[in-house]
Coordinates of C-alpha atoms and ligand atoms in Angstrom, one line a residue:
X1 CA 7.7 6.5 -23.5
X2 CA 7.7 2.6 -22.2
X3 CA 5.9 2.4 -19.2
X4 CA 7.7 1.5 -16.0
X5 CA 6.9 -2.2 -14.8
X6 CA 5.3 -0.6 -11.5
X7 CA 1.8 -0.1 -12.7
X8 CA 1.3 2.0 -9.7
X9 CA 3.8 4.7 -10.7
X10 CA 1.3 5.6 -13.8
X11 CA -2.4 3.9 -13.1
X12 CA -4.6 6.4 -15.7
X13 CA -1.3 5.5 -18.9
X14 CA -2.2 1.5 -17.9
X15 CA -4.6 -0.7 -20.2
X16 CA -7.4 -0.8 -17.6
X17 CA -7.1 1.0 -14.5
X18 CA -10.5 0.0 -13.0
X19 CA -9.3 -3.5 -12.9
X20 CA -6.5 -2.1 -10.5
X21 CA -9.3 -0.1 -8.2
X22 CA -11.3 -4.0 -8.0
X23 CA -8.0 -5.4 -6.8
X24 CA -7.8 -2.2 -4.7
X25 CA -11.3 -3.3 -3.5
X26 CA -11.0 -6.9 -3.1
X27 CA -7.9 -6.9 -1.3
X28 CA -9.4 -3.9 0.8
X29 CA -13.0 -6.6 1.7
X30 CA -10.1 -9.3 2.6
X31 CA -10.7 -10.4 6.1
X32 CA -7.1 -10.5 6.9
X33 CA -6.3 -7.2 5.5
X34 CA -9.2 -5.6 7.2
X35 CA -7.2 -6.2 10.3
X36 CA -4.2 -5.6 9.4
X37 CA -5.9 -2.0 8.3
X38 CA -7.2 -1.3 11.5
X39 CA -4.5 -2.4 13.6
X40 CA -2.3 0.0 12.0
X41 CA -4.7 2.7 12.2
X42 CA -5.8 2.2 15.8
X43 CA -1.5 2.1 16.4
X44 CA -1.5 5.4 14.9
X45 CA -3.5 6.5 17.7
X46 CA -6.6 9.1 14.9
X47 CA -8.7 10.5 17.1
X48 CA -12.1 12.1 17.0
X49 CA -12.3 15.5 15.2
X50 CA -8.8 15.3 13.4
X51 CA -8.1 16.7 10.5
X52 CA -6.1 13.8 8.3
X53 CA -4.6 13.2 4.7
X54 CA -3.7 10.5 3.1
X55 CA -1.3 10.5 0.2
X56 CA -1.9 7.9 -2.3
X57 CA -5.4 6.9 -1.5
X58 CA -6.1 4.5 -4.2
X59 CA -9.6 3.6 -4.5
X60 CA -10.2 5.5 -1.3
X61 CA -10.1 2.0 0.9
X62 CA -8.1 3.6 4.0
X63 CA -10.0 6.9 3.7
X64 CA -13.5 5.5 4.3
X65 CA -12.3 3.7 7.5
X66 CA -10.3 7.4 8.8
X67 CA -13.7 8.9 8.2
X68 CA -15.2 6.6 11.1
X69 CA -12.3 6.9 13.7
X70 CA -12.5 11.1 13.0
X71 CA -15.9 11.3 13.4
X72 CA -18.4 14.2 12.3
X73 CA -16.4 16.7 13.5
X74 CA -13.1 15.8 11.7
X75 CA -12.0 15.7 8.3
X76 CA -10.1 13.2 5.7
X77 CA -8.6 14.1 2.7
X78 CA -7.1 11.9 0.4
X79 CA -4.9 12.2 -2.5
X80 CA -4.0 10.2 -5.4
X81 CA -2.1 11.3 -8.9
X82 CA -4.8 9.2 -10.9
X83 CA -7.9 11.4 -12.1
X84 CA -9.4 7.3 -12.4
X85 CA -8.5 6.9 -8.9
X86 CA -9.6 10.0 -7.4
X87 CA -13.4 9.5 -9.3
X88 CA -14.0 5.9 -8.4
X89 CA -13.1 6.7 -4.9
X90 CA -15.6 9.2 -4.7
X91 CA -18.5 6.5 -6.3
X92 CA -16.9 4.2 -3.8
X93 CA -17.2 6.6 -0.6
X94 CA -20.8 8.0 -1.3
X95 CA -23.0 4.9 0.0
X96 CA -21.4 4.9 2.7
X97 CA -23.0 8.2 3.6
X98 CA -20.0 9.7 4.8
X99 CA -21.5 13.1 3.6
X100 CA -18.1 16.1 3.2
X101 CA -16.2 14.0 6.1
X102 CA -14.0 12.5 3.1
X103 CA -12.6 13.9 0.2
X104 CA -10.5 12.9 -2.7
X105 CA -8.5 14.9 -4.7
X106 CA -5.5 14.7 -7.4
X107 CA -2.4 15.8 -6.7
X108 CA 0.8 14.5 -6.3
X109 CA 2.8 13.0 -2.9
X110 CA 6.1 14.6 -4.0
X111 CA 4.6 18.4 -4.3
X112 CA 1.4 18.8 -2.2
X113 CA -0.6 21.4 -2.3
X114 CA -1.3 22.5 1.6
X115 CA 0.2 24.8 3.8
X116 CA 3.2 23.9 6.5
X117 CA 1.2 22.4 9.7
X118 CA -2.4 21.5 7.9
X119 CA -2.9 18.4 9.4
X120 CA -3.3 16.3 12.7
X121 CA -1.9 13.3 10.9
X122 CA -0.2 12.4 7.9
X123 CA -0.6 8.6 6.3
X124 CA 0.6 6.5 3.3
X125 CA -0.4 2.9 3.2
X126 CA 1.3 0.5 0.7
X127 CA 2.3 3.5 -1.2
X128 CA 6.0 4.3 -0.8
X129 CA 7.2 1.1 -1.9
X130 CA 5.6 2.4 -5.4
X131 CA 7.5 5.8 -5.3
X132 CA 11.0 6.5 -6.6
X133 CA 12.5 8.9 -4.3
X134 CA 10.5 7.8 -0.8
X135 CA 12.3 10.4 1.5
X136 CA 10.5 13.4 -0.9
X137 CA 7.3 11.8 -0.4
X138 CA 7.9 11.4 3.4
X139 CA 9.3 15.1 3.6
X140 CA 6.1 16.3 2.2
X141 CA 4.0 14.4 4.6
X142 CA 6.3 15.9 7.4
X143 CA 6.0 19.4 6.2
X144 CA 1.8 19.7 6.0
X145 CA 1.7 17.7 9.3
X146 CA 1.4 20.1 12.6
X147 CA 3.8 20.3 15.5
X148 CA 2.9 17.6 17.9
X149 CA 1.0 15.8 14.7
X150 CA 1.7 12.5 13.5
X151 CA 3.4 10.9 10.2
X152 CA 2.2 7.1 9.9
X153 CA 3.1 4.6 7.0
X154 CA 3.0 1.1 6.4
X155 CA 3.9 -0.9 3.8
X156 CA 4.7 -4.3 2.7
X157 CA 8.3 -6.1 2.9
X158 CA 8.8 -8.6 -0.4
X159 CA 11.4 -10.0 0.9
X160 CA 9.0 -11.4 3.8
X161 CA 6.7 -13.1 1.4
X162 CA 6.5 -16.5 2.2
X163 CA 4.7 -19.1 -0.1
X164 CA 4.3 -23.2 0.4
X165 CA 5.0 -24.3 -2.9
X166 CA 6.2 -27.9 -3.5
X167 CA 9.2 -26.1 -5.8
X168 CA 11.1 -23.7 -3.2
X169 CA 13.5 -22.7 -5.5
X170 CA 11.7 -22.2 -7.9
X171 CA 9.3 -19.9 -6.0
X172 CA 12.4 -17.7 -4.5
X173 CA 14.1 -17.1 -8.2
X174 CA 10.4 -15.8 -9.5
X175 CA 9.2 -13.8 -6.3
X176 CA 13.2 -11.7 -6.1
X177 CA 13.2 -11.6 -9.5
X178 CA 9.5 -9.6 -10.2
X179 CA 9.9 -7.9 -7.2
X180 CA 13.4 -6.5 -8.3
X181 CA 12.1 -5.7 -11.5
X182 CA 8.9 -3.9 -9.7
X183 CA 10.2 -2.0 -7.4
X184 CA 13.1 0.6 -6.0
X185 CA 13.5 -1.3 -2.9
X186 CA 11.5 -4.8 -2.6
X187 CA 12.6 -4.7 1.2
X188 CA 11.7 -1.0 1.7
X189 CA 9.1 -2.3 4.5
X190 CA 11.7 -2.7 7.4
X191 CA 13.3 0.3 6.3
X192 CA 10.9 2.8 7.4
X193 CA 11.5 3.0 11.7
X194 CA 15.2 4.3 10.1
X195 CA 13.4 6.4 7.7
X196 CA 11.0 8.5 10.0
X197 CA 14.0 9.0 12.7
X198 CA 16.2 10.1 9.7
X199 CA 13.8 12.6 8.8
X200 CA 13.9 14.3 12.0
X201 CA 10.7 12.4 13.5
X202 CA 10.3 11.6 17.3
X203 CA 8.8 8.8 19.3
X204 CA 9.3 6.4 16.3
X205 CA 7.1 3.4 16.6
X206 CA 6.9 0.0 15.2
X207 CA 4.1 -2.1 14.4
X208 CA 5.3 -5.3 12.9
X209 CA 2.0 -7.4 11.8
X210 CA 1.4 -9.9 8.8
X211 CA -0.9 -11.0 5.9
X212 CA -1.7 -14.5 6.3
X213 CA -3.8 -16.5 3.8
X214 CA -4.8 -20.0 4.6
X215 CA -7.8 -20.0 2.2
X216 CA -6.5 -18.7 -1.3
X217 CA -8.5 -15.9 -1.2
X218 CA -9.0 -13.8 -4.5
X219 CA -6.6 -11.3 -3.7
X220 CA -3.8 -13.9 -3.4
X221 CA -4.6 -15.7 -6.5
X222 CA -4.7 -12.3 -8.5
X223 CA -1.5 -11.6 -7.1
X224 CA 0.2 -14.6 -7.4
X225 CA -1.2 -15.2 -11.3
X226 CA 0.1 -11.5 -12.2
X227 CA 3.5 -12.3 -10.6
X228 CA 3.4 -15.8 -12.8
X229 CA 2.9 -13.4 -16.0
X230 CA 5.5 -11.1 -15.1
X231 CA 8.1 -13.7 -14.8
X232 CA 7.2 -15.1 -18.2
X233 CA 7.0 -11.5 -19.7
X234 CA 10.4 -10.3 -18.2
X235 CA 12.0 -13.6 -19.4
X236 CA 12.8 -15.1 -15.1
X237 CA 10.4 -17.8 -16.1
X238 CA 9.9 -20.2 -19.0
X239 CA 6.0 -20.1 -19.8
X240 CA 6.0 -24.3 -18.7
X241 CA 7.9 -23.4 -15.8
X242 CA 4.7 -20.9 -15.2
X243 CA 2.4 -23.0 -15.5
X244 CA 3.9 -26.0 -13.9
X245 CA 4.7 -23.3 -10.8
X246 CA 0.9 -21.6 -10.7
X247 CA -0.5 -26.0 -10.9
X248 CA 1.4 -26.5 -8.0
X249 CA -0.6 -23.5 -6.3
X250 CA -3.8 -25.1 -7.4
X251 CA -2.7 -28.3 -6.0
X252 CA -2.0 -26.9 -2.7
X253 CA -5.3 -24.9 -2.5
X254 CA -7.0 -28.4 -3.9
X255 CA -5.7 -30.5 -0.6
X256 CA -6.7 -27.9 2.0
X257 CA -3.1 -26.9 2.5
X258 CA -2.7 -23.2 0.8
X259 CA -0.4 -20.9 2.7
X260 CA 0.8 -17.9 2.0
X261 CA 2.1 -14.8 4.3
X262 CA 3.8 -11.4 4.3
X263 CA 5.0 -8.8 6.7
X264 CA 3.5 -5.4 6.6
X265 CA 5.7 -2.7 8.6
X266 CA 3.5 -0.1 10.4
X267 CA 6.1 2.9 11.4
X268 CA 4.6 6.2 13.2
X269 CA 6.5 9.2 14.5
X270 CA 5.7 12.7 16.4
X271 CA 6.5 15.7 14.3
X272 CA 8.6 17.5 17.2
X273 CA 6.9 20.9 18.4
X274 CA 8.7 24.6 17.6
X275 CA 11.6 25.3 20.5
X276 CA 11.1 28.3 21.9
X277 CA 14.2 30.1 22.3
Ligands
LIG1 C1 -1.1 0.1 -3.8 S1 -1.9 1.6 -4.0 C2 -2.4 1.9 -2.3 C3 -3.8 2.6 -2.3 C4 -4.4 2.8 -0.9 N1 -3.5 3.5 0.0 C5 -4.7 1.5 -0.2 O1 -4.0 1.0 0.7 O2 -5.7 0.9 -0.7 C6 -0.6 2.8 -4.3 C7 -1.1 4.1 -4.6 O3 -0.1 5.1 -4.6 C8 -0.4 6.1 -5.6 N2 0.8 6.8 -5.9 C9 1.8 6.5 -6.8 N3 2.7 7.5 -6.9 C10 2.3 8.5 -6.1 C11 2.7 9.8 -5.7 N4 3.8 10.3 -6.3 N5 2.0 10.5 -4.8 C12 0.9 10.0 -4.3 N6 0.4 8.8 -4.6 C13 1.1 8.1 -5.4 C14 -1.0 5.2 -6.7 O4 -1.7 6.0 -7.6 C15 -1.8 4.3 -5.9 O5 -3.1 4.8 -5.7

């Protein structure tokens, strides 16, 4: 069966899936993501001794920093469909001496394996963008999360990316037309305040913040080269035009003047609590 272009929807079927868990990494270390990380987390409001899962966990990135806000006495759990995944983010997590506080298993967002009400909180970051049907994934989230618990996601909004590129045009064609190729919704981002409220979710929040890189750091350029190749290999682009588009990036990062930015979307609700008749 062809693979979808998402790599994310299959990581252990793709050519080299540890590559993905360094770009995992790197954009993880990247200052401005660190940030945005923690913002979203400290918006979610974790506290001490919680109990917490993730859902799509990755190379275990988000995980390590819930481990610190929940403290010894609490617990994270995170889950990933990719048995390369789930092993590196254990490698990953043990230096950092976080002992049984985190663990990663497989399984599968859209059929988890825990009981109704297992957990304080609930969080997927930068992971329904990558899912086909979002409002299963979500649902499951809803339904493991305890009365008075919290659901949290965040991810980012492509049609927010913003590049300085001395060919504007140029730059909008290839950026809608990967991203349209990539994914079920490019704009799912600002979607999700509607989402959790649809889903029966209470005291919706929104945390609006944004990636901004002013110093071509690695993640960026990996991001931006793989975007170049996808436009070649899904015909948007010429392969000059590529190459003509990713000089002009060089050029920018040459004169000091690099910018690039996108909006991540932070959304967290309250599951309600049982009425008593
Ligand atoms: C961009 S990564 C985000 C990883 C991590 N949350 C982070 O921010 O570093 C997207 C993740 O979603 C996972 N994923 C894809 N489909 C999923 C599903 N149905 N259930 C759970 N996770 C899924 C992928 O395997 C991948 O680890």
């Amino acid at each position: 069966m062809a693979l979808h272009p998402d790599p994310y929807r299959a990581v252990d079927r793709q050519a080299d899936p540890l590559k993905m868990v360094e770009s995992l990494e790197d954009r993880g270390r990247t200052p401005t993501q660190v940030r945005l990380r923690r913002r979203f987390l400290a918006f979610a409001g974790i506290r001490p001794g919680w109990k917490v899962l993730e859902v799509g966990s990755g190379s275990g990135v988000v995980c390590r920093d819930v481990a610190a806000l929940v403290g010894d006495s609490g617990e994270v759990i995170g889950v990933d469909p990719s048995r390369v995944f789930v092993r590196e983010a254990r490698r990953l997590a043990r230096p950092h001496g976080l002992g049984s506080r985190v663990r990663f298993e497989v399984g599968n967002g859209l059929r988890l394996r825990f009981r109704d009400g297992t957990f304080d909180a609930t969080l997927a970051v930068t992971v329904l963008l990558h899912v086909p049907d979002a409002d299963q994934l979500l649902r499951e989230m809803i339904r493991v999360t305890r009365p008075g618990g919290i659901v949290a996601v965040q991810d980012q909004d492509f049609g927010t990316l913003a590049l300085d590129h001395p060919d504007p045009a140029l730059t909008q064609r290839l950026f809608d037309g990967v991203a349209k190729k990539i994914y079920a919704d490019p704009w799912s981002g600002r979607t999700l305040p509607r989402k959790l409220r649809s889903l029966g979710l209470e005291s919706v929040r929104l945390l609006t913040d944004v990636y901004q890189d002013t110093a071509f750091e690695p993640w960026s350029r990996t991001f931006l080269l793989r975007r170049a190749e996808n436009a070649v290999k899904w015909r948007i682009l010429s392969e000059r035009q590529a190459e003509r588009w990713l000089a002009g990036i060089e050029a920018r990062a040459y004169a000091k003047t690099f910018l690039m930015t996108l909006n991540f979307y932070g959304a967290v609700g309250v599951k309600p609590r049982e009425r008593r008749p």
